[in-house]
C-alpha positions in Angstrom: -6.4 -124.9 60.9 -2.8 -126.4 62.5 -0.9 -124.0 60.3 -0.3 -127.8 58.1 -1.0 -128.1 54.8 -3.4 -131.3 53.8 -2.5 -133.7 51.7 -4.7 -132.8 48.8 -3.4 -129.4 48.1 -0.6 -128.2 45.3 2.7 -126.4 47.1 4.4 -124.5 44.4 8.3 -124.1 44.8 9.9 -120.7 43.5 13.3 -120.0 43.6 14.1 -116.8 43.8 17.5 -116.6 43.3 17.1 -116.9 39.8 14.7 -116.3 36.9 12.6 -119.0 35.2 14.0 -120.9 32.7 11.7 -121.9 29.5 11.4 -125.7 28.7 13.8 -125.9 26.0 16.2 -123.9 27.1 18.7 -127.7 28.5 21.5 -124.8 29.0 20.8 -122.3 30.8 18.5 -124.6 33.0 21.9 -126.6 33.0 24.2 -123.9 33.9 22.2 -122.9 36.4 22.1 -126.3 38.3 26.1 -126.3 38.0 26.3 -122.6 39.9 23.7 -123.4 42.6 26.0 -127.0 43.4 29.1 -124.9 43.4 27.5 -122.8 45.5 26.2 -126.1 48.4 29.7 -127.7 47.1 31.4 -124.0 48.9 31.9 -124.8 52.5 33.4 -128.5 52.1 35.9 -127.3 49.0 39.7 -127.4 51.5 38.2 -130.9 51.6 37.4 -131.5 48.1 40.9 -130.3 47.3 42.0 -133.0 49.8 40.6 -136.0 48.0 41.4 -134.4 45.2 44.7 -134.6 45.5 44.8 -137.9 47.1 43.5 -139.2 44.6 45.3 -138.1 42.0 48.8 -138.7 44.0 47.4 -143.0 44.1 46.9 -143.1 40.7 49.3 -144.0 38.2 51.6 -146.8 37.3 52.2 -147.3 40.6 49.1 -147.6 41.7 48.2 -151.4 43.1 51.9 -150.4 45.7 49.6 -147.5 47.8 47.3 -149.4 48.6 49.8 -151.8 49.4 51.5 -149.4 51.1 48.0 -148.1 52.8 47.6 -151.7 54.2 50.1 -152.1 55.0 50.3 -148.3 57.2 47.2 -149.7 58.1 48.2 -152.7 60.2 51.3 -151.5 61.9 51.7 -147.8 61.5 48.9 -146.4 62.6 47.8 -147.5 65.6 51.9 -146.1 66.9 51.3 -143.1 64.4 46.8 -142.5 66.2 47.9 -143.0 69.9 52.0 -140.7 68.7 49.3 -137.0 67.6 47.1 -138.3 70.9 50.0 -137.6 73.0 51.1 -134.8 70.7 47.8 -132.7 70.8 48.1 -133.6 75.0 51.2 -131.8 75.3 50.1 -129.3 72.9 46.4 -128.2 74.8 48.5 -128.3 78.6 51.6 -126.3 77.0 47.6 -123.5 75.6 46.8 -123.8 79.1 50.4 -123.3 80.6 50.4 -120.1 78.1 46.5 -119.0 78.8 47.2 -118.9 82.8 50.5 -116.8 82.2 49.3 -114.9 79.5 45.7 -113.3 79.9 
């Protein structure tokens, strides 16, 4: 056999990070699932905070104005912002290269 399992073989997956949960203990299963989800999402914590903060800013009685602002910015302000940010990045990298050469 080449190391691959056949289609008729049963594979059992065992999670060793937590003890087995009885089928009728749904609360423990829910807590275990929430804990695993929190561990899986831990690397994306900063992105989650940014998204939650953005949504909190835009929800409220002025939400429609926020949408209108974003659409107007996308049409008129984004090209200018993008070119300025690219120029800023280029100048920063050039200054960083000069600093690296001057102070090895």
